[in-house]
Short mmCIF file of C-alpha atoms in Angstrom, two decimals:
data_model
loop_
_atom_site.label_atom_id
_atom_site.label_comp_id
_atom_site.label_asym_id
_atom_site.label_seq_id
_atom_site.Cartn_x
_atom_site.Cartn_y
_atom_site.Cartn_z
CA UNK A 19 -41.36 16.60 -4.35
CA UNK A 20 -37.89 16.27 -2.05
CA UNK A 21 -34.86 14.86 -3.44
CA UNK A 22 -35.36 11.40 -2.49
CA UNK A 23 -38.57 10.85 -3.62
CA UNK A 24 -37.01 12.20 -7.41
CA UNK A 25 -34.45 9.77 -6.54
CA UNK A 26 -36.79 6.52 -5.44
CA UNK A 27 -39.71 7.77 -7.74
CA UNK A 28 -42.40 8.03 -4.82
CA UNK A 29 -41.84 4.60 -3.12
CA UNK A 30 -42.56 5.71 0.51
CA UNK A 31 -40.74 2.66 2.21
CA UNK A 32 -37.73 3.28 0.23
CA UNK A 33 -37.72 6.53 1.06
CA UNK A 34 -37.97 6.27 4.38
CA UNK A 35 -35.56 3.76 4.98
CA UNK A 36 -33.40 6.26 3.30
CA UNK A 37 -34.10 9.43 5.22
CA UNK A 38 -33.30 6.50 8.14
CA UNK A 39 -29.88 5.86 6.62
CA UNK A 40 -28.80 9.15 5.94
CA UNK A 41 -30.46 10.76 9.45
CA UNK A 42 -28.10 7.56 11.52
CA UNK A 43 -25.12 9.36 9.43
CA UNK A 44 -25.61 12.88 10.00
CA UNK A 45 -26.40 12.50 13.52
CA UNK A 46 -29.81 13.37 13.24
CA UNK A 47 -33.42 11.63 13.89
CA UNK A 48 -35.98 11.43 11.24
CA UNK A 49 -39.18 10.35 12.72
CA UNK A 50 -37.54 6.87 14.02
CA UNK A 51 -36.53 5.95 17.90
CA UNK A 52 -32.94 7.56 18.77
CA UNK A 53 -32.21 4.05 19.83
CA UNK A 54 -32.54 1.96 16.78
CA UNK A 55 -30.31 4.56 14.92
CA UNK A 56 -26.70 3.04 14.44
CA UNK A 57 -24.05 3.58 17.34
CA UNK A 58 -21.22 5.79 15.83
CA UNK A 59 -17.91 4.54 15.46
CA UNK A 60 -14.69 6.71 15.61
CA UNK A 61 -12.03 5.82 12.83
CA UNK A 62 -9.65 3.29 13.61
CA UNK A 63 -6.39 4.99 15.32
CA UNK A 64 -2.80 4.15 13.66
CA UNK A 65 -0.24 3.61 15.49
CA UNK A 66 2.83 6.39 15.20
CA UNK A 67 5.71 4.91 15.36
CA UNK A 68 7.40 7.75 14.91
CA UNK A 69 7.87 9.76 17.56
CA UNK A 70 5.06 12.07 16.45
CA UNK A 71 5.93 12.79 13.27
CA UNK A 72 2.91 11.70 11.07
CA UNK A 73 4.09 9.21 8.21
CA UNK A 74 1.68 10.22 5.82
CA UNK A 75 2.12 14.19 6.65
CA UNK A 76 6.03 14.49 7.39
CA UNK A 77 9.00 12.19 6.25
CA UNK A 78 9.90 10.15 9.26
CA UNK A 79 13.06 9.82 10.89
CA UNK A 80 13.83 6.58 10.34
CA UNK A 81 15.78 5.83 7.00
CA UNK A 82 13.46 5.83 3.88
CA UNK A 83 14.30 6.09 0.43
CA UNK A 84 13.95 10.34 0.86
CA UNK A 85 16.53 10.95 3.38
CA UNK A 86 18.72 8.04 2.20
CA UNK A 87 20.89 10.60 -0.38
CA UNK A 88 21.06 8.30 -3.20
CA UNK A 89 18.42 6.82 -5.50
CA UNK A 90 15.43 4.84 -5.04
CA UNK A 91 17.36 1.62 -6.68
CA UNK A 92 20.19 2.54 -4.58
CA UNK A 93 18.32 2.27 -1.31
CA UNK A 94 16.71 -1.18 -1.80
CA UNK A 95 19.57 -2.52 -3.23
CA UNK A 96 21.16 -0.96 0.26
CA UNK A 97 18.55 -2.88 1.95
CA UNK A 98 18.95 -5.71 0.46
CA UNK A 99 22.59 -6.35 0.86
CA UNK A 100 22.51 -5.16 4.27
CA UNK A 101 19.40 -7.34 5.57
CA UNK A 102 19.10 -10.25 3.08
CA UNK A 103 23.12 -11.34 2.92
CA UNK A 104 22.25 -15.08 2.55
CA UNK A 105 20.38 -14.57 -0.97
CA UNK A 106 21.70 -13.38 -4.32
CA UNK A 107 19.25 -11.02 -6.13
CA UNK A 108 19.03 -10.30 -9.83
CA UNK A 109 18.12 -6.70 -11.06
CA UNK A 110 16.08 -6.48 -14.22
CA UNK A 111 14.78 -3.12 -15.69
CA UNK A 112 11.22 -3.38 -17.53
CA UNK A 113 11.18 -0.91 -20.30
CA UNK A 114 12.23 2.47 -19.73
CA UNK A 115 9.91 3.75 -17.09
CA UNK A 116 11.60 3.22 -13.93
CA UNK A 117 10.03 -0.06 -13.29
CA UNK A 118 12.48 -2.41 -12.02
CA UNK A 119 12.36 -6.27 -11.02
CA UNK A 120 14.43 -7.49 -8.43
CA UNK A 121 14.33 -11.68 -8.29
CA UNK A 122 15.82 -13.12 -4.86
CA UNK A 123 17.59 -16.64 -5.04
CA UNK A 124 18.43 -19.10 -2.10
CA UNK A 125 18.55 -22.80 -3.75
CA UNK A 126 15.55 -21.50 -6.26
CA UNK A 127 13.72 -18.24 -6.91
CA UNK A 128 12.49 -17.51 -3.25
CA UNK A 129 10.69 -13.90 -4.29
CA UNK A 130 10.38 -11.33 -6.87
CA UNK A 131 10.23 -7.85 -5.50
CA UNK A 132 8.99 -4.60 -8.12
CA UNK A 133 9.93 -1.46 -7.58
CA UNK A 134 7.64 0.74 -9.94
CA UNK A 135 5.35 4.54 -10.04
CA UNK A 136 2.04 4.48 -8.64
CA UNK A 137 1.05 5.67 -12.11
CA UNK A 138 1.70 2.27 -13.58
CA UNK A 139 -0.49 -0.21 -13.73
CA UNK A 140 1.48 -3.20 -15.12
CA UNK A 141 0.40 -6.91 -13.82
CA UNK A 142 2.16 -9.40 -15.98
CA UNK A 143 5.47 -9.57 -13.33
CA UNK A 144 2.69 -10.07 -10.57
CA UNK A 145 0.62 -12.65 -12.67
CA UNK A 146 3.26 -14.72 -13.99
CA UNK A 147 4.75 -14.93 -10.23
CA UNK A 148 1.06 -16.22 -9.10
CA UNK A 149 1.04 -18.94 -11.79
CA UNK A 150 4.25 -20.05 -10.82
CA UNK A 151 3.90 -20.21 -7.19
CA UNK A 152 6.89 -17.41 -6.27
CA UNK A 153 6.21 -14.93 -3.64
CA UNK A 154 5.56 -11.38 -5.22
CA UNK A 155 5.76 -7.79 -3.17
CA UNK A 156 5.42 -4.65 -5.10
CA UNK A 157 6.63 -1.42 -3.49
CA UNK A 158 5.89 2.21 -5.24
CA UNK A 159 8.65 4.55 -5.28
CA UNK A 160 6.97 7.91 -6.03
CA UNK A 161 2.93 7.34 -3.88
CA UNK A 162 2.85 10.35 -1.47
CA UNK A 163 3.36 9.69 1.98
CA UNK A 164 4.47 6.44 1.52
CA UNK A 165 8.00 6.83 2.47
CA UNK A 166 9.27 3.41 2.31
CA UNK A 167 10.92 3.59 5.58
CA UNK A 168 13.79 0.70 6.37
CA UNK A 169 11.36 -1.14 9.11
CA UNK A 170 8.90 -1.20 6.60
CA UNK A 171 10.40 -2.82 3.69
CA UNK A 172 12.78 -4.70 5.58
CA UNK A 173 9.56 -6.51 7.57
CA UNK A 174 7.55 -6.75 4.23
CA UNK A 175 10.79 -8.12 2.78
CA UNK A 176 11.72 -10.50 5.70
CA UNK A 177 8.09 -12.29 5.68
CA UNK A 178 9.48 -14.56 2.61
CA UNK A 179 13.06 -14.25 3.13
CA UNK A 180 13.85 -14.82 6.69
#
């Protein structure tokens, strides 16, 4: 008895449809017509906007929180000042984990931005901005490869605030 038919407990039609499936993946025919297996597809292509340098691999050259020579607070709130003049922002830390909460005022509360670890897994800032109808971006601060690049946050950012 093969593996799938342990795994489908005999049913033949099951099986076969199977040994179809898994055939159209590994590039190989299993009894059917090499025309009614699926057409490959290659892996969507990203973009490098980095003159080579792969984002997820290598930190980019553009300014990120890495190469920026002071914290990760300090290069938001860098950001922030620099690209968002025309609102006010409030800082609040959450606890003592790193997690911080950054609210952005015009007239009213135009967005809440969280800074926080990828290990965290916190909603309530998130939540509580749903209910009340205030924009809400998170950003992580320690994810590898995600480098948090000034384009990045500043366009992520700039969606609510510009």
């Amino acid at each position: 008895m093969g593996l799938l038919s342990k795994l489908f407990g005999g049913e033949k039609a099951v099986e076969k449809a199977a040994k179809d499936i898994l055939g159209g993946i590994l590039g190989q025919n299993n009894g059917g017509n090499a025309n009614e297996r699926p057409a490959e597809t290659a892996a969507p292509v990203r973009e490098d906007t980095y003159g080579g340098d792969s984002v997820w691999d290598r930190m980019p050259a553009e300014e990120n929180q890495y190469n920026f020579g002071g914290t990760y607070s300090e290069y938001f709130e860098s950001l922030f000042r620099s690209e968002f003049p025309a609102y006010r922002f409030e800082k609040t830390p959450v606890g003592g984990s790193g997690r911080l909460v950054y609210t952005f005022y015009g007239s009213s509360r135009a967005l809440v931005v969280e800074l926080m670890s990828e290990r965290c897994s916190a909603y309530k800032v998130r939540n509580d901005c749903r209910r009340d109808g205030v924009p809400y971006l998170r950003f992580y601060y320690d994810h590898a490869g995600w480098w948090n690049t000034r384009s990045y946050v500043v366009g992520r950012i700039g969606e609510y605030l510009k």
